[in-house]
Tab-separated table of C-alpha atoms and ligand atoms in Angstrom:
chain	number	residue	atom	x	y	z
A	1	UNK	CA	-15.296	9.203	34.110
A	2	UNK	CA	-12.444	10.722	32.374
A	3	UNK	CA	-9.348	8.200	31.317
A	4	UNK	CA	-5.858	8.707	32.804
A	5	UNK	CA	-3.399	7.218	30.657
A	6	UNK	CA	-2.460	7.881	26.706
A	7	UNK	CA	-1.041	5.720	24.159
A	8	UNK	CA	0.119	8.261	21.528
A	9	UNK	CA	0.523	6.505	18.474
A	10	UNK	CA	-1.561	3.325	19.440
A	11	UNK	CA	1.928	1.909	20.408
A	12	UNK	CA	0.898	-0.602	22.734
A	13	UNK	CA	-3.019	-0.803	22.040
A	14	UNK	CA	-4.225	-3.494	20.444
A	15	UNK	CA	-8.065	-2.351	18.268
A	16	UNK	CA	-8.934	-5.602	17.633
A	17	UNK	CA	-8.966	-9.711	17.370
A	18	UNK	CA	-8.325	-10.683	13.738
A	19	UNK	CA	-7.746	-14.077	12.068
A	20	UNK	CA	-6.050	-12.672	8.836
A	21	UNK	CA	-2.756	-11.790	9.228
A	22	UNK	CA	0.323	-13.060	11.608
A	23	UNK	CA	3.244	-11.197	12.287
A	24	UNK	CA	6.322	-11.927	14.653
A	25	UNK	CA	8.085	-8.582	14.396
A	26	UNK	CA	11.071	-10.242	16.911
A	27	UNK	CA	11.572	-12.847	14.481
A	28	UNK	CA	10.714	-11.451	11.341
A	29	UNK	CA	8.054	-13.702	10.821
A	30	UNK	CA	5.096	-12.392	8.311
A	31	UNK	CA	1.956	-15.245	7.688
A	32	UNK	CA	-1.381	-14.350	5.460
A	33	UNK	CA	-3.924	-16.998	7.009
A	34	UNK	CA	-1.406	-19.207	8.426
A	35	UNK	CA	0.760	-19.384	4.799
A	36	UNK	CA	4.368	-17.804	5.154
A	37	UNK	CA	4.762	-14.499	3.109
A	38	UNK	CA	7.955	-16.522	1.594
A	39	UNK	CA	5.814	-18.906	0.430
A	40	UNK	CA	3.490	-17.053	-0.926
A	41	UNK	CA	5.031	-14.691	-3.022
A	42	UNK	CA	7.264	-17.799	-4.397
A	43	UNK	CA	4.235	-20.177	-5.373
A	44	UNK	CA	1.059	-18.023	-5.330
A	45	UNK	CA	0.010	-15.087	-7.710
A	46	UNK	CA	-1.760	-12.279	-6.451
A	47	UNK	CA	-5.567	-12.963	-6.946
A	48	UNK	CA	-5.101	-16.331	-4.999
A	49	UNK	CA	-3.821	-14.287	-2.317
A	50	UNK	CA	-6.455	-11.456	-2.976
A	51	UNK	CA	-8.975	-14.472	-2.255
A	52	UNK	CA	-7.049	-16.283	0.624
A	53	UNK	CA	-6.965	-13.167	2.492
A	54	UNK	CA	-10.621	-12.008	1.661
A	55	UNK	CA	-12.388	-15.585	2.150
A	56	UNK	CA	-10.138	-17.229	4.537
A	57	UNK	CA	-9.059	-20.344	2.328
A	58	UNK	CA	-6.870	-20.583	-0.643
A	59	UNK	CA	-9.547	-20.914	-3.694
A	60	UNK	CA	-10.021	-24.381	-5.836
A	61	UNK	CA	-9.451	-24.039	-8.687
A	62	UNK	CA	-13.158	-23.519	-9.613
A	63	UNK	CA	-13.493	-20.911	-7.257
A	64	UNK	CA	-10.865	-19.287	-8.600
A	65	UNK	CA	-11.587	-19.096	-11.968
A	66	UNK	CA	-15.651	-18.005	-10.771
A	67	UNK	CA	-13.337	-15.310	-8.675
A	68	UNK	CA	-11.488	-14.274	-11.509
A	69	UNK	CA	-14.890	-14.378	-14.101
A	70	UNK	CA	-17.019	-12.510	-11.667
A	71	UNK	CA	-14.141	-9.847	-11.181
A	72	UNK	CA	-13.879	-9.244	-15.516
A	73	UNK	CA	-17.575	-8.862	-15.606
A	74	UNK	CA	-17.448	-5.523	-13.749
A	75	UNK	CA	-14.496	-4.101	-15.198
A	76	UNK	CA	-15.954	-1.213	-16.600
A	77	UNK	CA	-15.889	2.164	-15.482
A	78	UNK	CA	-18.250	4.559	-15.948
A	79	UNK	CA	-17.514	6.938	-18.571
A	80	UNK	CA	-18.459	9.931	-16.456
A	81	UNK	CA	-14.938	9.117	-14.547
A	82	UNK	CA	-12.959	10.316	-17.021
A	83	UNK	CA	-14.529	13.640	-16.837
A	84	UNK	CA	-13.140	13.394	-13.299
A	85	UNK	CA	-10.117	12.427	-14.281
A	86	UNK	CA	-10.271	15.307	-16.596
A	87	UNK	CA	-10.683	17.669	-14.307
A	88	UNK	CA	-7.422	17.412	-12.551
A	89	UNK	CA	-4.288	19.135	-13.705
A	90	UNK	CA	-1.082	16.837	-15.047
A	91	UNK	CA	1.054	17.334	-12.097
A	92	UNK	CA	-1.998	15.954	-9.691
A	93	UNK	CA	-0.437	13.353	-7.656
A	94	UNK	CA	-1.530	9.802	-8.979
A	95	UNK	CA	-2.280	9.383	-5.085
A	96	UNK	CA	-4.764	11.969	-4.514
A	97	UNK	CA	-6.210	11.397	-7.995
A	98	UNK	CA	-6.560	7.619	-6.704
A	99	UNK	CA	-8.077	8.840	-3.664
A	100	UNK	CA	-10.864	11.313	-5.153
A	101	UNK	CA	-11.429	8.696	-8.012
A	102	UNK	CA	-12.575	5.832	-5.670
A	103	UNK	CA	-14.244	8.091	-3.791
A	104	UNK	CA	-16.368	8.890	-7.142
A	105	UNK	CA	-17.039	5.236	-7.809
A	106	UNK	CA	-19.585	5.619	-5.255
A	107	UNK	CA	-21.482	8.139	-7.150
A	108	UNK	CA	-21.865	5.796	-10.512
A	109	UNK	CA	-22.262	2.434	-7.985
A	110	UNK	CA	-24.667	3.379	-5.240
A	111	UNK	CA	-25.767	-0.293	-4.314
A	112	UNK	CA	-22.569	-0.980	-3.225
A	113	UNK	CA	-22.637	1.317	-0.365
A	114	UNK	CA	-24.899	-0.024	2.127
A	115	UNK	CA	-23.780	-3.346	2.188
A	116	UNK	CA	-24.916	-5.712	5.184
A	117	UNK	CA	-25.088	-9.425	3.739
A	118	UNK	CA	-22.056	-11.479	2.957
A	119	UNK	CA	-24.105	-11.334	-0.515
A	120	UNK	CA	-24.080	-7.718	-0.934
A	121	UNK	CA	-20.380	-7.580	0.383
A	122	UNK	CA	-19.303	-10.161	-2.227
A	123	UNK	CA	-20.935	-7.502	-5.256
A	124	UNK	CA	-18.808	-4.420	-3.468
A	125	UNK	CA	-16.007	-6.325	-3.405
A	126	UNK	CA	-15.674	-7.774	-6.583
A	127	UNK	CA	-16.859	-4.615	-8.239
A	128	UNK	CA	-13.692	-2.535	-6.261
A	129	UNK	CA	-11.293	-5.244	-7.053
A	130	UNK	CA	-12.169	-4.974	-11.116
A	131	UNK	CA	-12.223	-1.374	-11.163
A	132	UNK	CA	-9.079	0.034	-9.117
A	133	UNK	CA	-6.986	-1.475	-11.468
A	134	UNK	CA	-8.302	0.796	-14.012
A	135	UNK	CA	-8.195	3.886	-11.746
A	136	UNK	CA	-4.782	3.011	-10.926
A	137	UNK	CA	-3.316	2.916	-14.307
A	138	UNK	CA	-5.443	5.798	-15.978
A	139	UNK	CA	-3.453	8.160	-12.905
A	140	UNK	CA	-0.793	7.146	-14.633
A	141	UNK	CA	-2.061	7.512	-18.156
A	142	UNK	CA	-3.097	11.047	-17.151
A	143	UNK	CA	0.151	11.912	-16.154
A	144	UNK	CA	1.751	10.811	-19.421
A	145	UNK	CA	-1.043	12.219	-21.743
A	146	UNK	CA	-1.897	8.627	-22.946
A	147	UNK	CA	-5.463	7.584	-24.090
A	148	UNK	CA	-7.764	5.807	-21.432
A	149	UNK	CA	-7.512	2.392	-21.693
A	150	UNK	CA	-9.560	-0.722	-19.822
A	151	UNK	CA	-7.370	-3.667	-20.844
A	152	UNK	CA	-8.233	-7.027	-21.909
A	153	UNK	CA	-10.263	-9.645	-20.196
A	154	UNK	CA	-8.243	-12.273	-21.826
A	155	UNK	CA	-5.345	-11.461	-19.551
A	156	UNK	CA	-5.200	-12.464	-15.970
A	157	UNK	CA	-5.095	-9.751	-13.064
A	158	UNK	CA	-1.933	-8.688	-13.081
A	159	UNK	CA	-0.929	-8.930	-17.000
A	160	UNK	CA	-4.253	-6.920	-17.315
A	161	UNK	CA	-3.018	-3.989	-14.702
A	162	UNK	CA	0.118	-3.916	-16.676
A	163	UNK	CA	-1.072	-3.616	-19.996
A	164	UNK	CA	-3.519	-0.794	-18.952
A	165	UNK	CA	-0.549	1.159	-17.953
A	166	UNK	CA	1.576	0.474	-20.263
A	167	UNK	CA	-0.492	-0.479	-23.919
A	168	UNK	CA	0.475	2.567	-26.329
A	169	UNK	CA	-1.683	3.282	-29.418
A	170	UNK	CA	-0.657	2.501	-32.657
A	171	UNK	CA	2.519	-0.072	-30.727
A	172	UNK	CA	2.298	-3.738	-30.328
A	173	UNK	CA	1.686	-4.568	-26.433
A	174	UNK	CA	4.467	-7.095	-25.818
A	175	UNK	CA	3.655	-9.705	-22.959
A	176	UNK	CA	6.727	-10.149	-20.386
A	177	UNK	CA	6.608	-13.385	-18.064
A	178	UNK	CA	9.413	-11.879	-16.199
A	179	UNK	CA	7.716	-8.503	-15.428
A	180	UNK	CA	4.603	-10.104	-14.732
A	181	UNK	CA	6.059	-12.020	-11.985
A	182	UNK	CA	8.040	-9.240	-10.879
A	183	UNK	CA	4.609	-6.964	-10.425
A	184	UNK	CA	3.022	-10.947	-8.912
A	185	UNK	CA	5.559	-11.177	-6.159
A	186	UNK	CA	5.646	-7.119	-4.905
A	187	UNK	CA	1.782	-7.083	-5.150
A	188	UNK	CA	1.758	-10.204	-3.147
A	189	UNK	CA	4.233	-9.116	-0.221
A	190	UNK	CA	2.431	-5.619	-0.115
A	191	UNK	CA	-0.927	-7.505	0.308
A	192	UNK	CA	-1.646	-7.598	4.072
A	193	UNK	CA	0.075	-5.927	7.325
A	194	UNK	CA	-2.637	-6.482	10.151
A	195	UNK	CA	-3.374	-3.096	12.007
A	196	UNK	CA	-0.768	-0.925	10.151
A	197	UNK	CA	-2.084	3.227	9.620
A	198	UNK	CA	-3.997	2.609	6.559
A	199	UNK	CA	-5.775	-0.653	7.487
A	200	UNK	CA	-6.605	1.036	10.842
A	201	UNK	CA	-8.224	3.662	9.367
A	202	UNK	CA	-9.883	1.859	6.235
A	203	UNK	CA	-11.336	-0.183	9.862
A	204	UNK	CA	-12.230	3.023	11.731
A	205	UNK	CA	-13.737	4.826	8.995
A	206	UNK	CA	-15.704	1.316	8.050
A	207	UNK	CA	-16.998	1.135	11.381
A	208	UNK	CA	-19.424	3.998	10.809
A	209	UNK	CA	-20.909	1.587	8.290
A	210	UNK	CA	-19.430	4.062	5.945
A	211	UNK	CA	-19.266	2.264	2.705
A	212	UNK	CA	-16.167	-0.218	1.325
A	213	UNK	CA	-15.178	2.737	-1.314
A	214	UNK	CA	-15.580	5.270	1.382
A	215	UNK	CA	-13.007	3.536	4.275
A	216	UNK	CA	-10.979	2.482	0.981
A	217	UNK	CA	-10.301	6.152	-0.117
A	218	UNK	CA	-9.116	6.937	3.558
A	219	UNK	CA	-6.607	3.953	3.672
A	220	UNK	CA	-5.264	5.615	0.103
A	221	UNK	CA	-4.905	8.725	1.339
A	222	UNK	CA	-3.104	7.022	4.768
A	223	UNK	CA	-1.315	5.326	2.806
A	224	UNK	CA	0.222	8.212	0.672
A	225	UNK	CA	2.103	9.858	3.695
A	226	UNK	CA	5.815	9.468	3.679
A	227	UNK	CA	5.755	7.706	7.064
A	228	UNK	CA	3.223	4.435	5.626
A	229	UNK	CA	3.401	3.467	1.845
A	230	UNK	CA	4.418	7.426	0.533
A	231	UNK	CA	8.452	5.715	2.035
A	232	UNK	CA	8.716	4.152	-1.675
A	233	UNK	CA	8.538	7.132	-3.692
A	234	UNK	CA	10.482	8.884	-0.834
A	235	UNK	CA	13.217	6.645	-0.743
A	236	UNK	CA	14.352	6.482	-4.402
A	237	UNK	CA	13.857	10.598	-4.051
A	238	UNK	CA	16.407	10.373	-1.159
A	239	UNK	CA	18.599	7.649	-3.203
A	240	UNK	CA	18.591	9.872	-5.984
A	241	UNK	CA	19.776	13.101	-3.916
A	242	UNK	CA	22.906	10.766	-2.596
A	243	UNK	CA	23.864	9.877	-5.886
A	244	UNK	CA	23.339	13.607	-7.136
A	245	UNK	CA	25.659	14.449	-4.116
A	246	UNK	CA	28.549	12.538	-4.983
A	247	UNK	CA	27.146	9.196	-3.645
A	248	UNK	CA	28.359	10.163	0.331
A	249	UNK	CA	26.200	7.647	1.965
A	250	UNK	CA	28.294	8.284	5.596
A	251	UNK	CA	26.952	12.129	5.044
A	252	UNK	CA	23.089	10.440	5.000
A	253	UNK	CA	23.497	8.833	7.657
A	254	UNK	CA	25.222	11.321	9.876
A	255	UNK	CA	22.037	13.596	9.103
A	256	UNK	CA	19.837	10.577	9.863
A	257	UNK	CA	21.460	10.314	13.070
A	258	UNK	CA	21.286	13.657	13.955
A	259	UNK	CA	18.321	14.489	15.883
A	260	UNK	CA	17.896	18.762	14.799
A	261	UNK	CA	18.035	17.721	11.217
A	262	UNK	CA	14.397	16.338	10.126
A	263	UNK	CA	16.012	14.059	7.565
A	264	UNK	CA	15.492	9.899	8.699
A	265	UNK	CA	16.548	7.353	6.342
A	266	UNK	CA	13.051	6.809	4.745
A	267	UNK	CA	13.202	2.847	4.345
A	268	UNK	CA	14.301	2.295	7.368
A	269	UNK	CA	12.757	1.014	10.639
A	270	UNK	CA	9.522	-0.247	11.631
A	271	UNK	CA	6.907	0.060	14.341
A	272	UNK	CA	6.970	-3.902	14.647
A	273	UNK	CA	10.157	-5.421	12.798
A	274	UNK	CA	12.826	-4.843	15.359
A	275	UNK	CA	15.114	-7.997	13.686
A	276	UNK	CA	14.529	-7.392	9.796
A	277	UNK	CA	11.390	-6.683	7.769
A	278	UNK	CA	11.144	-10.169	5.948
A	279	UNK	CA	9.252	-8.527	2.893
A	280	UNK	CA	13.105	-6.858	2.679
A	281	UNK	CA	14.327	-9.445	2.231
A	282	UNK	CA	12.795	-11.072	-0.463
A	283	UNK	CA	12.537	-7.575	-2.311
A	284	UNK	CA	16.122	-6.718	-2.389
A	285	UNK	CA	16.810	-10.190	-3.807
A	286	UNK	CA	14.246	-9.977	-6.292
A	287	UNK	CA	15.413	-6.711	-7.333
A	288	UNK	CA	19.245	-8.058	-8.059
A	289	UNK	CA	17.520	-10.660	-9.889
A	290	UNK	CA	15.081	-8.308	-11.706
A	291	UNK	CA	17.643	-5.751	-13.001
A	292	UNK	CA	20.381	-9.064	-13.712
A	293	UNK	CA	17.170	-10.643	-16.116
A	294	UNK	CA	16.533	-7.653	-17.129
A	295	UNK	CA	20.028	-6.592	-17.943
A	296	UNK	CA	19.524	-3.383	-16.311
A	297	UNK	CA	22.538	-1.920	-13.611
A	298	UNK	CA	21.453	1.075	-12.025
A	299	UNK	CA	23.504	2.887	-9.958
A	300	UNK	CA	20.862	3.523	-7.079
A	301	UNK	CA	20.672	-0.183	-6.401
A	302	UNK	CA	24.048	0.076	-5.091
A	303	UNK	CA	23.822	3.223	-3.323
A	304	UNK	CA	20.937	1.625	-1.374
A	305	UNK	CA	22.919	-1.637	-0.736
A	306	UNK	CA	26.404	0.650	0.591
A	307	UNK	CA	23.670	2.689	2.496
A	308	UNK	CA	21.944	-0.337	4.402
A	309	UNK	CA	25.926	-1.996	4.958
A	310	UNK	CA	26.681	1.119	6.928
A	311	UNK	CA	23.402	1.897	8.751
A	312	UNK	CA	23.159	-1.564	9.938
A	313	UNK	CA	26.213	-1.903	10.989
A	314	UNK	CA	26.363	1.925	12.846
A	315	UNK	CA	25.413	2.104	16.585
A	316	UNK	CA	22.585	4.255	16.008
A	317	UNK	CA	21.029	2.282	13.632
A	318	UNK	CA	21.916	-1.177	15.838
A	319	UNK	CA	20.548	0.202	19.185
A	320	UNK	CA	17.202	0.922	17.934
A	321	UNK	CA	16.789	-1.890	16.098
A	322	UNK	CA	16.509	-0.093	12.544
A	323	UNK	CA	16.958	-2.194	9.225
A	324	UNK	CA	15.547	-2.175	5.673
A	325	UNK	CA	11.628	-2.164	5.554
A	326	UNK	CA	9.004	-2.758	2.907
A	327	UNK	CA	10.320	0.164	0.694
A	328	UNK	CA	13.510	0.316	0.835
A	329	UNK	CA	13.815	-1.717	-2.167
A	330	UNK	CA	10.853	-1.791	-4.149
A	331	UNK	CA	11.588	1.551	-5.705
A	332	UNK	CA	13.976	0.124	-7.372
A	333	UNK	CA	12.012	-2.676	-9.089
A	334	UNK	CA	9.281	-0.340	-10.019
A	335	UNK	CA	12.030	1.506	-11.744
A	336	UNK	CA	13.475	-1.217	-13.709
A	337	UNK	CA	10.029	-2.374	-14.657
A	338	UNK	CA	9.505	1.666	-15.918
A	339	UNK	CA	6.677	2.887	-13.696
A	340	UNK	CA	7.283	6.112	-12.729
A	341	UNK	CA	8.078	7.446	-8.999
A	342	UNK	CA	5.185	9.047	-8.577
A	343	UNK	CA	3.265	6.084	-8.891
A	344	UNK	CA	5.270	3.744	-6.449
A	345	UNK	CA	2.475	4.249	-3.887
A	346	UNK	CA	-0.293	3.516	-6.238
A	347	UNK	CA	1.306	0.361	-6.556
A	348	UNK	CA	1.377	-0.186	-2.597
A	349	UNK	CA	-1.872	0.354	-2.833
A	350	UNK	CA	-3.086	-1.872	-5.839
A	351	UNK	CA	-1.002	-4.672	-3.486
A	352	UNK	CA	-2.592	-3.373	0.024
A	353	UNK	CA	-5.894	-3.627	-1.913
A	354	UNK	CA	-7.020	-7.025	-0.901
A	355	UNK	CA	-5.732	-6.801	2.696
A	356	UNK	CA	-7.848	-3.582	3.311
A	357	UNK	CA	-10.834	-5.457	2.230
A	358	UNK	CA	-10.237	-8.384	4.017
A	359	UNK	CA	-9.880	-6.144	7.011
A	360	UNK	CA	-12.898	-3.981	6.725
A	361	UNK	CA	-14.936	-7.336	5.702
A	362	UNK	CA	-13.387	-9.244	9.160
A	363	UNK	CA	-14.383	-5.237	10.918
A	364	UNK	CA	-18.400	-6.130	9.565
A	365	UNK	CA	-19.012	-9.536	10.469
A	366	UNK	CA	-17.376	-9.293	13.206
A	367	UNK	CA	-19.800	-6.382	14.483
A	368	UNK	CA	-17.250	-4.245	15.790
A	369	UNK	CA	-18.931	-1.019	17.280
A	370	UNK	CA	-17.927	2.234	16.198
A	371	UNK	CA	-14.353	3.316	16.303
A	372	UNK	CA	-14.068	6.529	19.278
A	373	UNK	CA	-10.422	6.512	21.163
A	374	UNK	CA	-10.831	8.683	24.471
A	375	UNK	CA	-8.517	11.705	25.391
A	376	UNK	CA	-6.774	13.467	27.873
A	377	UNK	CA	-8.242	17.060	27.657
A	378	UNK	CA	-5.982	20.040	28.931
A	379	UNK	CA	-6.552	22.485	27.118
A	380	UNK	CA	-8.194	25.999	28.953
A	381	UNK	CA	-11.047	25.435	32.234
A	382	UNK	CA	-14.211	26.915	31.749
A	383	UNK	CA	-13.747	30.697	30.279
A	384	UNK	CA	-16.611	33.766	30.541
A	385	UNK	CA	-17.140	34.714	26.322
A	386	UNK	CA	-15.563	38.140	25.826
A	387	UNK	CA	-17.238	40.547	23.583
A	388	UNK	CA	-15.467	41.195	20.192
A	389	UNK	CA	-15.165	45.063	21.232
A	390	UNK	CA	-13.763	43.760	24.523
A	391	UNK	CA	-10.886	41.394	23.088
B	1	LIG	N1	15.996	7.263	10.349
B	1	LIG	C1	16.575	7.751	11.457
B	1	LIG	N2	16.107	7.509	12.707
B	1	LIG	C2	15.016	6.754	12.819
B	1	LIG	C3	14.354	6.206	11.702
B	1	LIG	C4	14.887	6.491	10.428
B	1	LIG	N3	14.292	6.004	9.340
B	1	LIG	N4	13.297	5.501	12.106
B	1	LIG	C5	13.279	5.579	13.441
B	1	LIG	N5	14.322	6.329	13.883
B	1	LIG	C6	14.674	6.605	15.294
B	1	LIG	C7	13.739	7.631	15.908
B	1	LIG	O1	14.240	8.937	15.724
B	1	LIG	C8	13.728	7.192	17.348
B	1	LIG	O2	14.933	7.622	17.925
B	1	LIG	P1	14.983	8.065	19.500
B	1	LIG	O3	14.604	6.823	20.261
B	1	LIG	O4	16.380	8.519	19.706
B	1	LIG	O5	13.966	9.167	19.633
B	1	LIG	C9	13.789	5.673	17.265
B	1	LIG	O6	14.454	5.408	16.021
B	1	LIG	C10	12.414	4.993	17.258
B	1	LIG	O7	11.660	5.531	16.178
B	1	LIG	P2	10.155	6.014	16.271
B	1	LIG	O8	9.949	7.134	15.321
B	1	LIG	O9	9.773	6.241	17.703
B	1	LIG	O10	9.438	4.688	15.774
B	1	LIG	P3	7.954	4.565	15.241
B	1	LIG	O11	7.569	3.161	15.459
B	1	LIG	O12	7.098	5.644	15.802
B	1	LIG	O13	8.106	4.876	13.650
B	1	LIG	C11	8.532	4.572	11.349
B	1	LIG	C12	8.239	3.887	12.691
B	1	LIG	C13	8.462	3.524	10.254
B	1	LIG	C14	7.465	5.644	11.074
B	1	LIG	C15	9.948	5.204	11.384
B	1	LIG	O14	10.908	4.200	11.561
B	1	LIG	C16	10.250	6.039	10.138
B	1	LIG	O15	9.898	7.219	10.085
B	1	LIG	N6	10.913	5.434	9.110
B	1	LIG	C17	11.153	6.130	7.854
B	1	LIG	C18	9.911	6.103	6.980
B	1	LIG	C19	9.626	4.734	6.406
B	1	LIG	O16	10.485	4.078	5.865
B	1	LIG	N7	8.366	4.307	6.482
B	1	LIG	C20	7.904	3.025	5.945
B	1	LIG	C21	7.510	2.091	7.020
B	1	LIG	S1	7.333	0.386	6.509
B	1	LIG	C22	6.062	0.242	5.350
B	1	LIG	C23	4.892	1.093	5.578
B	1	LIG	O17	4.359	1.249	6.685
B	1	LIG	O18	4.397	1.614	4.592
């Protein structure tokens, strides 16, 4: 029989049990395995997390350091990418490069598509977590006409992802602590949301026992809209435009509030946070301290802090229970570290990595069956066909 009711948006639907990631959305409460994101992001770096969130447990030390071995050994890529690369014109979105490019990987790694043993899922998903850091940061390269670069094994996850985007022939690569944990602690609270749009779908497209790289290259593309992770690059955008304008934050907001304009203040609000978004929080203070180390004042950082004063203190804002999300204030850090805007959602997704894995692994052993919501239909009854002649 047909279904009666609709949950537009999967609002109130819950797709599945999962043991990975907690959230209290009343009180702003975010947990990977049972470990608070605060913690975390303070006293973890990002591979640990990569592996608590994958496998469960935070890794000993020698399971680390097998973890982090395992991952070097397959960070090649196979030259034939680059033709890919190639391919695409300069002004190609990083995003949709990222997309097409993991996509690809499973041309050049076959074996790691049908993947049904824990075995078999370990190869996939060390091989994916090696070489999106490369894809990642040749997007970038492309964009800025550098040469192709695969980093150095000698330097640990993160170090490695930033040299590869930033190494420049013929110049001295010059090792920052400071930016290292900078790129640690965002890649760390970007790591895991539960059942947000691009984990859904890297789920739902995994459940057709489509391949890892396959439901991966979905969640990217997810991910890239301005509603999910695409808010970063859209928020400094809008930031910029206010400071273009004069600074007028109280204009923003007016067209934010106003409900024939399509403008909403991209950063704010979230479908579960209805207190404060505690990855915020630790982001906007980590960006103060970022740009003070870094001696860096940029004038958006305090057209985003006059624009959050007002919105979350304006009725609008206050009734719905609107406030500062994930991306509010990340731009700004990616900034002051130099990445480009363009790239701010690659970076999401080089964070959100881990977490989509971890998600599509708990999807497999779990032996979810096939993703297929229902519908209402109402669209025409049953028609005669009309000859073209006739129409
Ligand atoms: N600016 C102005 N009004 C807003 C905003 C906003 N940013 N967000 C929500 N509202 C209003 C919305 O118009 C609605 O008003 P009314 O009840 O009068 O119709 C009410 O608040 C509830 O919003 P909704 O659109 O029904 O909520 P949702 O759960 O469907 O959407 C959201 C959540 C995050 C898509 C939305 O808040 C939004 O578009 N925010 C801006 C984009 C953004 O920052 N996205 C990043 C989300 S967090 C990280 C991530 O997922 O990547």
């Amino acid at each position: 029989g047909g279904i009666t009711t609709i949950d537009p948006g999967y609002k109130n639907t819950g797709s599945c049990e999962s043991g990975i990631t907690f959230l209290d959305g009343e009180k702003g409460i975010l947990r990977y395995r049972g470990y608070s994101i605060e913690e975390l992001a303070e006293k973890a770096d990002f591979l640990e997390v990569a592996y608590l969130l994958i496998f469960g447990e935070l890794p000993t030390k020698s399971e680390l350091e097998k973890f982090d071995r395992d991952i070097k050994e397959e960070s090649h890529v196979d030259e034939d990418m680059k033709k890919i690369l190639d391919g695409f014109p300069k002004s190609a979105h990083p995003m949709g490069v990222l997309s097409s490019l993991t996509n690809a990987l499973i041309a050049f790694n076959p074996g790691s598509v049908d993947v049904d043993s824990e075995e078999e899922m370990y190869n996939a998903i060390v091989k994916i977590l090696a070489k999106f850091p490369v894809l990642a940061a040749w997007t970038m390269r492309k964009r800025k006409s550098l040469p192709l670069d695969y980093g150095d094994n000698s330097l640990g996850y993160v170090e490695n992802l930033h040299k590869m985007m930033f190494a420049r022939p013929n110049k001295s690569y010059e090792p920052n602590k400071l930016v290292y944990d900078a790129l640690d602690k965002l890649l760390i609270l970007h790591a895991d949301h539960e059942q947000n749009c691009s984990t859904s779908t890297v789920r739902i497209v995994g459940s057709s026992h489509a391949g890892l790289f396959a439901s991966l290259s979905a969640g990217i593309s997810a991910l890239w809209g301005p509603l999910h992770g695409g808010a970063n690059q859209a928020v400094i955008e809008m930031l910029e435009a206010i400071k273009a304008d004069g600074g007028d934050t109280a204009k923003y907001i007016a067209k934010a509030k106003d409900k024939s304009d399509p403008f909403r203040l991209m950063g704010f609000g979230h479908r579960v946070y209805k207190n404060f978004d505690p990855r915020a929080k630790i982001i906007k203070k980590s960006a103060e301290e970022v740009l003070g180390d870094l001696g860096i004042e940029d004038p958006v950082l305090d057209i985003a802090k006059g624009l959050a004063k007002v919105a979350l203190e304006d009725e609008y804002f206050v009734q719905r229970k609107l406030y500062p999300n994930v991306d509010f204030y990340s731009g700004i850090i990616y900034r002051a570290l130099g990445i480009p805007t363009e790239m701010f959602t690659v970076m999401f997704a080089l964070g959100r990595l881990p977490g989509w894995i971890a998600q599509w692994k708990e999807m497999r052993l779990r032996k979810e069956p096939i993703g297929r919501p229902r519908q209402i239909y109402i669209g025409e009854n049953s028609r005669s066909f009309v000859e073209l002649e006739n129409r």
